[in-house]
Amino acid sequence: MTFITHGVRRRAGLSLTEVLMASLILTAILFPVLLMFHSSATVAADDVREMHAYRLAEELVEHIAAIHQLKRNMGPIPLTNDSFLDAGLEIDIEDLLKRYPGEEGAPLYSGGTSMIGSRMHLHPTEPGFHRYLSIDFQAKGKERTFLSRPALLGLTVRVHYTVPRTVDELHRDIEISTFLFADPMPPRTSDDDKIGEVSP
Amino acid sequence: MPPSFRPLARRGFMLPAILILAILVGGLAVMFHERTRHRDVQVKRGRDRAIAKYLARAGIEWAKFSLREASRLEAGNPDPDLESGPLLPFLLDRSERIVEKVETRTAEKDDHRDLLEQLVTPAAYESLDRLEKRHPGSKIRLRVEVSTTSLGHSEVVSDPVLKTVVMKVTSEASMGAVTEAFRIEEPIWVHSNLPRAASRFTLSILGNDARETGQHRIDADGAHVEGDAPVVLYHHPDDGDPLDDEAFTPSGVKGEPMKVEVASPDDLMKQATGRGMVFLTGSEPDNGLPLAGSANPFGEDHLLGITQVGASSAPRFLEVMKVPEAFGQFRPEDPDHPGARQAAGLESLVTPFGAGSSAPGGPQLPLEWVSRLKLYGTPKKPSPTVVVGGASRLLGLYTRVGMDRDASDADETQQATSGAKLPRTEALGSYLPPVSESDLARVLADEAAGRPNFSVPAPFPVLTVPNRNRMADTDGDGTPETPVAGEEPFDPLRPAPGQWLWMNLFKDPSEYALFMSRTIQVPANAFLHLCRMSRPEVLERLVATYAGGQGDPALEAYRLKDPVIHHEDSLHAKLGKEPSVYLDGRNQDPSMISSAIGDGMQGRHPGDFPIQVRGQKVFEEHFMKGGQLDLDGLWIHVAPEDVPNPPPLLEFEQKITVKPGSGGLLSTPLFKAPGLTNDGTAGGFAPLVVQVDRLELTDVGPYEASFLATSLSTNPDKPRGVIRGNLVTGSLPSPLISPLVVQYDTRLDPTAATAPCHYRLAFPARSSRTYEYLGDTP
């Protein structure tokens, strides 16, 4: 930069020292900003995947609730056998979906009318997300002789998801829990005309 | 000049420019950070919202489950705790009191856990607590509001216990800074498993024409060949087993079956009279009118009676009685001074009809009529209280009469110490002699010495009994002409007034105190009014008054217009002494009463629905496991199999037993069995109601249930058919060859001490619930 003073052309400019000082200051300022950007980008990716995990979990909970509303209980889970192995254990939903390749969704239960009435049209398996379902008895109602026994079922959906990073990936879990009231209902035979509700 | 920093005045503005740039960059960084933080907060809030939403829904599901489970807590308690008991007794309280209790307990509280722990037990909260722990930082709060409405039964029946309680449960769950809330609004029906209304009536015949038969024909061997057998009603909880009653045996030997020839009303009456029994109707079945001049349908305590008159397809005559405030209300009205109670004293009461004073200027009034309130078998020998001569003559009730002689506490004390119920208020004065212990002892002594000083008014025409057993029609020309050996030679028979003795009523003063401590109101003046008339005239007046014609003003004035049934159980005692079950006798539309009785037998709560079963095999498979009838409190409707010519159902070769504590409502086209037993007492007993098109009693029985039968039959080859419970039917068999016995069962009495054991709560179907999302509060 040239300044003219009193007719004398004098040299004006930045000294090396000033440049160095300015660079240092800018570096000091921009570095944390850069870190913040990096961190934010990472968190944003994490948030997106976490929210997606919750959406998957909610979808599964709603499907189970819908099946429960239809069946009024969790039929294949025996109401009287506390030692039933699957009760309370986690069901691997992705593994379940694999058993029905090419099909739209998968039934929660296998065999008989339970299978038909329990098909879940779930989001297909997605890399980095793994769904687990567990159903257990939180409380059992008083025994009825003819009607099914009422129960309060505990429903928990856990979704394991990963957040990929530059050099590695994060592993996280989210979980949603709720209850379902299993209403007593009469048994049904293979011929539903024989016994059942006439009008609720 | 050595290099040096330039003087300040010569410096450039690089440094300020850098600093300004740094500030701008820093500002941008801060803005970016804030936006990132905001997004992070929103993401976190979204996560919390998802968790809180499902926790709040869990609270709703928990409430539905817990309320239903609590609905069975303390069932079977005859003395429920209305204040601090769980849900069922809590809701048995009066409507306004329930609302008040809830408001008091929940005022200014964010979480109504205290109240809910009382209603559903603290243990029920364990599952909810576990759920909270699974999500650290979460909190579930439940709040309760209640309102009440009527149960929706027919307007002719009301009861402070029966109601609909609308319970609003709000479930609010917090997670982090987010709160989600749902609310459920659910009606809960408070009802009784006991057949409502009708169960106080042992026998009701709806829609039946009053038949004018009752003639009996007996062959030369004394065998009954045609005509009606009697309908016998046992109306006393202490009555013995009709199966063993000596009245049904010709020789009085217990267990010996009654022979056909003694099944006639005449013979039964003769036998019963000898035992001190009293008939409420004579044996002249001329017009099916049991009331006029002959019957005196006294109720037991708070019992109502319903009967009919006339040949109609609908019940025509309805008469009801209620418990009086005082025994003195029985005092007849002075015919010369309407509205004034006659000063009937001891003398007029003990003087047999015809020998006492007569009403000046008018027909002789049987003033002692009211003294016949002692119409029941002896305490020593509980007996059929009524023998109805014709099958169409349906009603006879009797009572234990209350006694309160003065304003002192003497009678109350005496009755209290004997375990008897106290009169409600002081009476106007003594009415039944003797009233003191010494008087009673004296009278008993006189009677033992053959000096009866109180007897039935013998000349009363209804108590003459045609002796149709005396002669038999052997040639079939319709006229009995052959004397029957062994039969009384007299015709008509007259029940011996001498049998009407205090000693036949009470063995000692303690029994007197016990049995005379009950109160009842009867339309005595109406009876007295009618007694002055001829039978056809009485019939005409009654039909006119009660069937909507040009009524008799005097009779109308004498009618009891506010009949009520008073409960005697502890629950209603707590709720106050107000009328509980109410049948509106002022409405003269008999169909309403008829409907009330029919509905009361069948209806339990508005949401009751039948579970349909097709065929007897499927029915037995599901509801008769182990050979016992086990309806589990449900309403089971059995329909024929869907095949050509389905077999009739239900038919049983063996006697049926009901699984103790497992009653219900069974509706079926046919119920045919040799017997039906339902054991258990108080809370261990569950009533069974059988709604059937045709009821066939193929053996003696007993049949322990409430029957709502369109038609029924007894087995002519059996000495009788005994229903222990109550029977509402459209018609009686014609002819009724084998006697039909209906015995009052105190376990089915909705006003009895054990009645609170049978209250239950019922919940509606899902469609009746309202489910509401109240939103989130960030």
mmCIF file of N, CA and C in Angstrom, chain A residues 60-76 106-109 114-122 133 135 180, chain B residues 766:
data_model
loop_
_atom_site.group_PDB
_atom_site.id
_atom_site.type_symbol
_atom_site.label_atom_id
_atom_site.label_comp_id
_atom_site.label_asym_id
_atom_site.label_seq_id
_atom_site.Cartn_x
_atom_site.Cartn_y
_atom_site.Cartn_z
ATOM 1 N N LEU A 60 -43.308 -50.271 14.938
ATOM 2 C CA LEU A 60 -43.450 -51.631 15.462
ATOM 3 C C LEU A 60 -44.442 -51.664 16.630
ATOM 4 N N VAL A 61 -44.353 -50.671 17.513
ATOM 5 C CA VAL A 61 -45.289 -50.623 18.643
ATOM 6 C C VAL A 61 -46.721 -50.530 18.134
ATOM 7 N N GLU A 62 -46.928 -49.683 17.144
ATOM 8 C CA GLU A 62 -48.292 -49.520 16.644
ATOM 9 C C GLU A 62 -48.795 -50.796 15.983
ATOM 10 N N HIS A 63 -47.915 -51.495 15.295
ATOM 11 C CA HIS A 63 -48.330 -52.766 14.694
ATOM 12 C C HIS A 63 -48.715 -53.775 15.772
ATOM 13 N N ILE A 64 -47.920 -53.847 16.787
ATOM 14 C CA ILE A 64 -48.238 -54.798 17.863
ATOM 15 C C ILE A 64 -49.549 -54.406 18.530
ATOM 16 N N ALA A 65 -49.728 -53.101 18.745
ATOM 17 C CA ALA A 65 -50.978 -52.648 19.364
ATOM 18 C C ALA A 65 -52.171 -52.988 18.481
ATOM 19 N N ALA A 66 -51.976 -52.850 17.170
ATOM 20 C CA ALA A 66 -53.075 -53.163 16.248
ATOM 21 C C ALA A 66 -53.399 -54.657 16.288
ATOM 22 N N ILE A 67 -52.374 -55.471 16.302
ATOM 23 C CA ILE A 67 -52.606 -56.926 16.404
ATOM 24 C C ILE A 67 -53.309 -57.249 17.714
ATOM 25 N N HIS A 68 -52.883 -56.581 18.739
ATOM 26 C CA HIS A 68 -53.493 -56.798 20.048
ATOM 27 C C HIS A 68 -54.960 -56.379 20.042
ATOM 28 N N GLN A 69 -55.239 -55.251 19.386
ATOM 29 C CA GLN A 69 -56.622 -54.808 19.303
ATOM 30 C C GLN A 69 -57.466 -55.826 18.551
ATOM 31 N N LEU A 70 -56.875 -56.425 17.542
ATOM 32 C CA LEU A 70 -57.605 -57.401 16.747
ATOM 33 C C LEU A 70 -57.828 -58.690 17.531
ATOM 34 N N LYS A 71 -56.789 -59.137 18.181
ATOM 35 C CA LYS A 71 -56.858 -60.435 18.850
ATOM 36 C C LYS A 71 -57.298 -60.323 20.293
ATOM 37 N N ARG A 72 -57.215 -59.122 20.856
ATOM 38 C CA ARG A 72 -57.592 -58.813 22.237
ATOM 39 C C ARG A 72 -56.670 -59.486 23.255
ATOM 40 N N ASN A 73 -55.763 -60.261 22.797
ATOM 41 C CA ASN A 73 -54.725 -60.741 23.695
ATOM 42 C C ASN A 73 -53.526 -61.103 22.835
ATOM 43 N N MET A 74 -52.510 -61.582 23.452
ATOM 44 C CA MET A 74 -51.375 -62.042 22.677
ATOM 45 C C MET A 74 -51.462 -63.555 22.638
ATOM 46 N N GLY A 75 -52.337 -64.024 21.785
ATOM 47 C CA GLY A 75 -52.727 -65.419 21.775
ATOM 48 C C GLY A 75 -51.643 -66.453 21.962
ATOM 49 N N PRO A 76 -50.606 -66.458 21.145
ATOM 50 C CA PRO A 76 -49.618 -67.527 21.274
ATOM 51 C C PRO A 76 -48.846 -67.476 22.575
ATOM 52 N N ALA A 106 -44.140 -59.550 7.693
ATOM 53 C CA ALA A 106 -44.012 -60.903 8.240
ATOM 54 C C ALA A 106 -44.988 -61.051 9.384
ATOM 55 N N PRO A 107 -45.497 -62.276 9.594
ATOM 56 C CA PRO A 107 -46.401 -62.482 10.736
ATOM 57 C C PRO A 107 -45.615 -62.571 12.043
ATOM 58 N N LEU A 108 -46.243 -62.043 13.072
ATOM 59 C CA LEU A 108 -45.592 -62.126 14.380
ATOM 60 C C LEU A 108 -45.619 -63.560 14.902
ATOM 61 N N TYR A 109 -46.706 -64.251 14.612
ATOM 62 C CA TYR A 109 -46.851 -65.624 15.089
ATOM 63 C C TYR A 109 -46.871 -66.567 13.898
ATOM 64 N N SER A 114 -53.532 -67.530 13.941
ATOM 65 C CA SER A 114 -52.693 -66.526 14.584
ATOM 66 C C SER A 114 -51.765 -65.878 13.581
ATOM 67 N N MET A 115 -51.273 -66.672 12.620
ATOM 68 C CA MET A 115 -50.353 -66.143 11.632
ATOM 69 C C MET A 115 -51.069 -65.130 10.740
ATOM 70 N N ILE A 116 -52.280 -65.494 10.344
ATOM 71 C CA ILE A 116 -53.024 -64.620 9.439
ATOM 72 C C ILE A 116 -53.310 -63.281 10.107
ATOM 73 N N GLY A 117 -53.674 -63.365 11.345
ATOM 74 C CA GLY A 117 -54.085 -62.133 12.019
ATOM 75 C C GLY A 117 -52.957 -61.325 12.598
ATOM 76 N N SER A 118 -51.735 -61.761 12.388
ATOM 77 C CA SER A 118 -50.646 -61.052 13.050
ATOM 78 C C SER A 118 -49.595 -60.540 12.081
ATOM 79 N N ARG A 119 -49.966 -60.397 10.796
ATOM 80 C CA ARG A 119 -48.959 -59.932 9.834
ATOM 81 C C ARG A 119 -48.658 -58.461 10.057
ATOM 82 N N MET A 120 -47.376 -58.180 10.130
ATOM 83 C CA MET A 120 -46.920 -56.808 10.341
ATOM 84 C C MET A 120 -46.304 -56.292 9.038
ATOM 85 N N HIS A 121 -46.830 -55.217 8.537
ATOM 86 C CA HIS A 121 -46.289 -54.630 7.320
ATOM 87 C C HIS A 121 -45.257 -53.583 7.734
ATOM 88 N N LEU A 122 -44.115 -54.069 8.072
ATOM 89 C CA LEU A 122 -43.093 -53.195 8.646
ATOM 90 C C LEU A 122 -42.161 -52.640 7.583
ATOM 91 N N LEU A 133 -38.053 -56.935 19.721
ATOM 92 C CA LEU A 133 -39.369 -56.809 20.373
ATOM 93 C C LEU A 133 -39.426 -57.760 21.563
ATOM 94 N N ILE A 135 -42.285 -58.985 24.703
ATOM 95 C CA ILE A 135 -43.619 -58.897 25.314
ATOM 96 C C ILE A 135 -43.601 -59.755 26.569
ATOM 97 N N LEU A 180 -50.196 -52.966 27.291
ATOM 98 C CA LEU A 180 -51.399 -53.323 26.534
ATOM 99 C C LEU A 180 -52.297 -54.137 27.446
ATOM 100 N N ARG B 766 -65.691 -51.801 23.927
ATOM 101 C CA ARG B 766 -64.746 -50.735 23.583
ATOM 102 C C ARG B 766 -65.433 -49.543 22.928
#
